[in-house]
């Protein structure tokens, strides 16, 4: 089964919606770690399905669209899950169906987490946080959730850590992982554009795409 050997992932694409009214560094994206499988018999890849998961489907789709556009500019056929599925939630069976319909030879799953935030607290809210315990992509849809009390945001800058896993469709194995981070971001779109740009560049640099 296609999803059985993939890593459980959850993308929480979290960012500020307003700009801090004081001087601060502009956002920057860094690649902290890259890991490749010892054998890559099917690389480079030319037909990629991108799956991002966020609290809001619109945010996930924005990331997928931005990355797909950058990969397309590089000559790669790329499509986002939320465009192909036209739904906000990610379903295991739909991911399988789209992979077959699109003839994907690889898939990218994006995981993100909030590292830190500089903000002015005005209230509090209850968030749902996921505890990721590993396993295969069949476990991708079986999270253990707990509620966590966190301060509400007003104006703030955030630092966000991303993990992107690439899977070979033919072997169903994870073959490539990139860990990256964007610091001092002011808006969701700023994070998305910066992360998508650096990820696309890294995929080309490491010969993972044609």
mmCIF file of C-alpha atoms in Angstrom:
data_model
loop_
_atom_site.group_PDB
_atom_site.id
_atom_site.type_symbol
_atom_site.label_atom_id
_atom_site.label_comp_id
_atom_site.label_asym_id
_atom_site.label_seq_id
_atom_site.Cartn_x
_atom_site.Cartn_y
_atom_site.Cartn_z
ATOM 1 C CA UNK A 1 0.000 0.000 0.000
ATOM 2 C CA UNK A 2 1.352 3.368 -1.056
ATOM 3 C CA UNK A 3 0.924 5.146 2.265
ATOM 4 C CA UNK A 4 2.151 2.389 4.575
ATOM 5 C CA UNK A 5 5.873 3.165 4.401
ATOM 6 C CA UNK A 6 5.728 6.949 4.622
ATOM 7 C CA UNK A 7 6.438 9.050 7.695
ATOM 8 C CA UNK A 8 3.613 10.525 9.767
ATOM 9 C CA UNK A 9 3.490 14.199 9.004
ATOM 10 C CA UNK A 10 1.606 17.264 10.147
ATOM 11 C CA UNK A 11 2.145 20.684 8.651
ATOM 12 C CA UNK A 12 1.267 23.566 10.917
ATOM 13 C CA UNK A 13 1.935 26.583 8.743
ATOM 14 C CA UNK A 14 1.699 29.218 11.471
ATOM 15 C CA UNK A 15 2.626 32.880 11.040
ATOM 16 C CA UNK A 16 1.760 36.397 12.130
ATOM 17 C CA UNK A 17 -0.888 38.420 10.316
ATOM 18 C CA UNK A 18 0.400 41.837 11.277
ATOM 19 C CA UNK A 19 3.687 43.731 11.231
ATOM 20 C CA UNK A 20 5.587 44.728 14.351
ATOM 21 C CA UNK A 21 5.875 48.482 14.558
ATOM 22 C CA UNK A 22 9.565 48.448 15.485
ATOM 23 C CA UNK A 23 12.817 47.821 13.661
ATOM 24 C CA UNK A 24 13.700 44.112 13.311
ATOM 25 C CA UNK A 25 15.577 41.840 10.910
ATOM 26 C CA UNK A 26 13.802 40.856 7.702
ATOM 27 C CA UNK A 27 12.845 37.196 7.263
ATOM 28 C CA UNK A 28 15.430 34.669 6.150
ATOM 29 C CA UNK A 29 15.198 30.975 5.305
ATOM 30 C CA UNK A 30 17.986 28.528 6.096
ATOM 31 C CA UNK A 31 18.494 24.860 5.210
ATOM 32 C CA UNK A 32 19.762 23.172 8.385
ATOM 33 C CA UNK A 33 19.982 19.532 7.331
ATOM 34 C CA UNK A 34 19.642 17.392 4.226
ATOM 35 C CA UNK A 35 19.488 13.583 4.182
ATOM 36 C CA UNK A 36 19.394 11.316 1.128
ATOM 37 C CA UNK A 37 18.826 7.597 0.732
ATOM 38 C CA UNK A 38 21.904 5.595 -0.246
ATOM 39 C CA UNK A 39 20.217 4.433 -3.437
ATOM 40 C CA UNK A 40 18.072 6.627 -5.674
ATOM 41 C CA UNK A 41 17.240 4.407 -8.669
ATOM 42 C CA UNK A 42 14.376 6.603 -9.884
ATOM 43 C CA UNK A 43 15.841 10.060 -9.328
ATOM 44 C CA UNK A 44 15.632 12.703 -10.644
ATOM 45 C CA UNK A 45 11.854 13.119 -10.544
ATOM 46 C CA UNK A 46 9.622 14.971 -12.959
ATOM 47 C CA UNK A 47 6.040 14.497 -11.717
ATOM 48 C CA UNK A 48 5.479 15.478 -8.100
ATOM 49 C CA UNK A 49 2.455 15.593 -5.803
ATOM 50 C CA UNK A 50 2.785 18.200 -3.031
ATOM 51 C CA UNK A 51 0.881 17.688 0.224
ATOM 52 C CA UNK A 52 0.844 20.362 2.921
ATOM 53 C CA UNK A 53 -1.348 20.215 6.001
ATOM 54 C CA UNK A 54 -2.399 23.275 7.963
ATOM 55 C CA UNK A 55 -5.071 24.406 10.375
ATOM 56 C CA UNK A 56 -6.651 26.211 7.434
ATOM 57 C CA UNK A 57 -7.012 24.561 4.065
ATOM 58 C CA UNK A 58 -6.428 27.913 2.378
ATOM 59 C CA UNK A 59 -2.979 28.175 3.973
ATOM 60 C CA UNK A 60 -2.023 24.656 2.931
ATOM 61 C CA UNK A 61 -3.191 25.308 -0.594
ATOM 62 C CA UNK A 62 -1.252 28.590 -0.762
ATOM 63 C CA UNK A 63 1.958 26.762 0.128
ATOM 64 C CA UNK A 64 1.289 23.978 -2.367
ATOM 65 C CA UNK A 65 0.497 26.461 -5.132
ATOM 66 C CA UNK A 66 3.649 28.496 -4.480
ATOM 67 C CA UNK A 67 5.931 25.461 -4.486
ATOM 68 C CA UNK A 68 4.181 23.938 -7.511
ATOM 69 C CA UNK A 69 4.654 27.186 -9.447
ATOM 70 C CA UNK A 70 8.371 27.273 -8.671
ATOM 71 C CA UNK A 71 8.853 23.637 -9.637
ATOM 72 C CA UNK A 72 6.867 24.180 -12.841
ATOM 73 C CA UNK A 73 9.171 27.060 -13.725
ATOM 74 C CA UNK A 74 12.023 24.571 -13.443
ATOM 75 C CA UNK A 75 10.355 22.208 -15.915
ATOM 76 C CA UNK A 76 8.837 19.808 -13.377
ATOM 77 C CA UNK A 77 5.208 18.715 -13.471
ATOM 78 C CA UNK A 78 3.898 19.538 -9.998
ATOM 79 C CA UNK A 79 0.439 19.757 -8.484
ATOM 80 C CA UNK A 80 -0.824 20.422 -4.983
ATOM 81 C CA UNK A 81 -3.168 18.092 -3.160
ATOM 82 C CA UNK A 82 -5.682 20.834 -2.431
ATOM 83 C CA UNK A 83 -5.971 21.807 -6.088
ATOM 84 C CA UNK A 84 -6.457 18.232 -7.239
ATOM 85 C CA UNK A 85 -8.781 17.267 -4.392
ATOM 86 C CA UNK A 86 -10.674 20.566 -3.980
ATOM 87 C CA UNK A 87 -11.089 19.908 -0.274
ATOM 88 C CA UNK A 88 -9.572 21.359 2.890
ATOM 89 C CA UNK A 89 -8.865 18.133 4.779
ATOM 90 C CA UNK A 90 -6.305 15.552 3.679
ATOM 91 C CA UNK A 91 -7.604 12.011 3.329
ATOM 92 C CA UNK A 92 -5.447 8.936 2.896
ATOM 93 C CA UNK A 93 -7.573 7.434 0.157
ATOM 94 C CA UNK A 94 -7.661 10.734 -1.744
ATOM 95 C CA UNK A 95 -3.874 11.035 -1.644
ATOM 96 C CA UNK A 96 -3.653 7.540 -3.141
ATOM 97 C CA UNK A 97 -6.205 8.342 -5.815
ATOM 98 C CA UNK A 98 -4.514 11.578 -6.869
ATOM 99 C CA UNK A 99 -1.106 9.907 -7.059
ATOM 100 C CA UNK A 100 -2.500 7.361 -9.507
ATOM 101 C CA UNK A 101 -4.486 9.877 -11.545
ATOM 102 C CA UNK A 102 -1.568 12.286 -11.856
ATOM 103 C CA UNK A 103 0.986 9.580 -12.564
ATOM 104 C CA UNK A 104 3.200 10.957 -9.808
ATOM 105 C CA UNK A 105 6.677 9.493 -9.497
ATOM 106 C CA UNK A 106 7.358 11.273 -6.197
ATOM 107 C CA UNK A 107 5.476 13.010 -3.426
ATOM 108 C CA UNK A 108 6.485 15.770 -1.016
ATOM 109 C CA UNK A 109 4.987 16.007 2.459
ATOM 110 C CA UNK A 110 5.614 19.224 4.363
ATOM 111 C CA UNK A 111 5.775 19.372 8.152
ATOM 112 C CA UNK A 112 6.109 22.598 10.080
ATOM 113 C CA UNK A 113 6.149 23.825 13.663
ATOM 114 C CA UNK A 114 6.320 27.146 15.434
ATOM 115 C CA UNK A 115 9.680 27.589 17.159
ATOM 116 C CA UNK A 116 9.314 30.991 18.793
ATOM 117 C CA UNK A 117 7.358 34.194 18.590
ATOM 118 C CA UNK A 118 7.859 37.743 19.760
ATOM 119 C CA UNK A 119 4.422 39.032 20.592
ATOM 120 C CA UNK A 120 2.226 41.198 22.792
ATOM 121 C CA UNK A 121 -0.215 39.075 24.757
ATOM 122 C CA UNK A 122 -3.788 40.315 25.032
ATOM 123 C CA UNK A 123 -5.695 37.134 25.782
ATOM 124 C CA UNK A 124 -5.324 33.358 25.657
ATOM 125 C CA UNK A 125 -6.641 30.599 23.446
ATOM 126 C CA UNK A 126 -6.726 26.827 23.372
ATOM 127 C CA UNK A 127 -4.834 25.199 20.530
ATOM 128 C CA UNK A 128 -4.744 21.589 19.440
ATOM 129 C CA UNK A 129 -1.201 20.233 19.344
ATOM 130 C CA UNK A 130 -0.140 16.975 17.736
ATOM 131 C CA UNK A 131 2.234 14.449 19.230
ATOM 132 C CA UNK A 132 4.017 12.777 16.299
ATOM 133 C CA UNK A 133 5.258 9.315 17.213
ATOM 134 C CA UNK A 134 6.732 8.148 13.903
ATOM 135 C CA UNK A 135 5.560 5.190 11.881
ATOM 136 C CA UNK A 136 4.478 4.864 8.273
ATOM 137 C CA UNK A 137 2.357 7.120 6.126
ATOM 138 C CA UNK A 138 -0.552 4.841 6.871
ATOM 139 C CA UNK A 139 -0.304 6.459 10.319
ATOM 140 C CA UNK A 140 -0.340 9.866 8.663
ATOM 141 C CA UNK A 141 -4.005 10.244 9.568
ATOM 142 C CA UNK A 142 -3.834 8.825 13.093
ATOM 143 C CA UNK A 143 -2.561 11.593 15.319
ATOM 144 C CA UNK A 144 -2.704 11.778 19.081
ATOM 145 C CA UNK A 145 -3.952 15.242 19.948
ATOM 146 C CA UNK A 146 -3.998 17.226 23.142
ATOM 147 C CA UNK A 147 -5.215 20.688 23.943
ATOM 148 C CA UNK A 148 -2.705 23.294 25.012
ATOM 149 C CA UNK A 149 -3.349 26.726 26.458
ATOM 150 C CA UNK A 150 -1.303 29.355 24.624
ATOM 151 C CA UNK A 151 -1.341 33.152 24.593
ATOM 152 C CA UNK A 152 -3.271 34.871 21.856
ATOM 153 C CA UNK A 153 -1.289 36.927 19.362
ATOM 154 C CA UNK A 154 -1.463 40.544 18.420
ATOM 155 C CA UNK A 155 1.606 41.875 16.635
ATOM 156 C CA UNK A 156 4.526 39.446 16.479
ATOM 157 C CA UNK A 157 7.336 37.925 14.457
ATOM 158 C CA UNK A 158 7.765 34.188 14.284
ATOM 159 C CA UNK A 159 10.455 31.604 13.689
ATOM 160 C CA UNK A 160 9.155 28.464 11.981
ATOM 161 C CA UNK A 161 10.864 25.098 11.480
ATOM 162 C CA UNK A 162 9.953 22.966 8.460
ATOM 163 C CA UNK A 163 10.629 19.350 7.582
ATOM 164 C CA UNK A 164 9.993 18.152 4.049
ATOM 165 C CA UNK A 165 9.996 14.442 3.258
ATOM 166 C CA UNK A 166 10.192 13.146 -0.304
ATOM 167 C CA UNK A 167 8.877 9.684 -1.151
ATOM 168 C CA UNK A 168 9.509 7.542 -4.213
ATOM 169 C CA UNK A 169 6.135 6.311 -5.470
ATOM 170 C CA UNK A 170 7.434 3.126 -7.112
ATOM 171 C CA UNK A 171 9.238 1.816 -4.013
ATOM 172 C CA UNK A 172 7.075 3.645 -1.459
ATOM 173 C CA UNK A 173 10.239 4.606 0.434
ATOM 174 C CA UNK A 174 11.286 7.897 1.911
ATOM 175 C CA UNK A 175 14.340 8.930 -0.057
ATOM 176 C CA UNK A 176 15.059 12.540 0.894
ATOM 177 C CA UNK A 177 14.542 14.891 3.830
ATOM 178 C CA UNK A 178 15.155 18.613 4.150
ATOM 179 C CA UNK A 179 14.980 20.479 7.447
ATOM 180 C CA UNK A 180 14.730 24.245 7.082
ATOM 181 C CA UNK A 181 13.647 27.278 9.045
ATOM 182 C CA UNK A 182 12.408 30.778 8.408
ATOM 183 C CA UNK A 183 13.250 33.404 11.001
ATOM 184 C CA UNK A 184 11.748 36.831 11.742
ATOM 185 C CA UNK A 185 8.753 36.458 9.431
ATOM 186 C CA UNK A 186 5.878 38.917 9.630
ATOM 187 C CA UNK A 187 3.186 37.247 7.525
ATOM 188 C CA UNK A 188 2.071 33.800 6.470
ATOM 189 C CA UNK A 189 2.690 34.611 2.818
ATOM 190 C CA UNK A 190 6.235 35.732 3.594
ATOM 191 C CA UNK A 191 7.022 32.350 5.134
ATOM 192 C CA UNK A 192 5.390 30.442 2.289
ATOM 193 C CA UNK A 193 7.226 32.309 -0.460
ATOM 194 C CA UNK A 194 10.588 32.072 1.271
ATOM 195 C CA UNK A 195 10.295 28.383 2.159
ATOM 196 C CA UNK A 196 9.015 27.376 -1.293
ATOM 197 C CA UNK A 197 11.826 29.270 -3.011
ATOM 198 C CA UNK A 198 14.574 27.666 -0.952
ATOM 199 C CA UNK A 199 13.047 24.174 -1.133
ATOM 200 C CA UNK A 200 12.768 24.271 -4.922
ATOM 201 C CA UNK A 201 16.380 25.473 -5.195
ATOM 202 C CA UNK A 202 17.580 22.708 -2.909
ATOM 203 C CA UNK A 203 15.724 19.987 -4.807
ATOM 204 C CA UNK A 204 17.412 21.101 -8.022
ATOM 205 C CA UNK A 205 20.831 21.456 -6.374
ATOM 206 C CA UNK A 206 20.658 17.901 -5.014
ATOM 207 C CA UNK A 207 19.464 16.472 -8.366
ATOM 208 C CA UNK A 208 16.167 15.302 -6.931
ATOM 209 C CA UNK A 209 14.198 16.908 -9.765
ATOM 210 C CA UNK A 210 14.850 17.036 -13.513
#
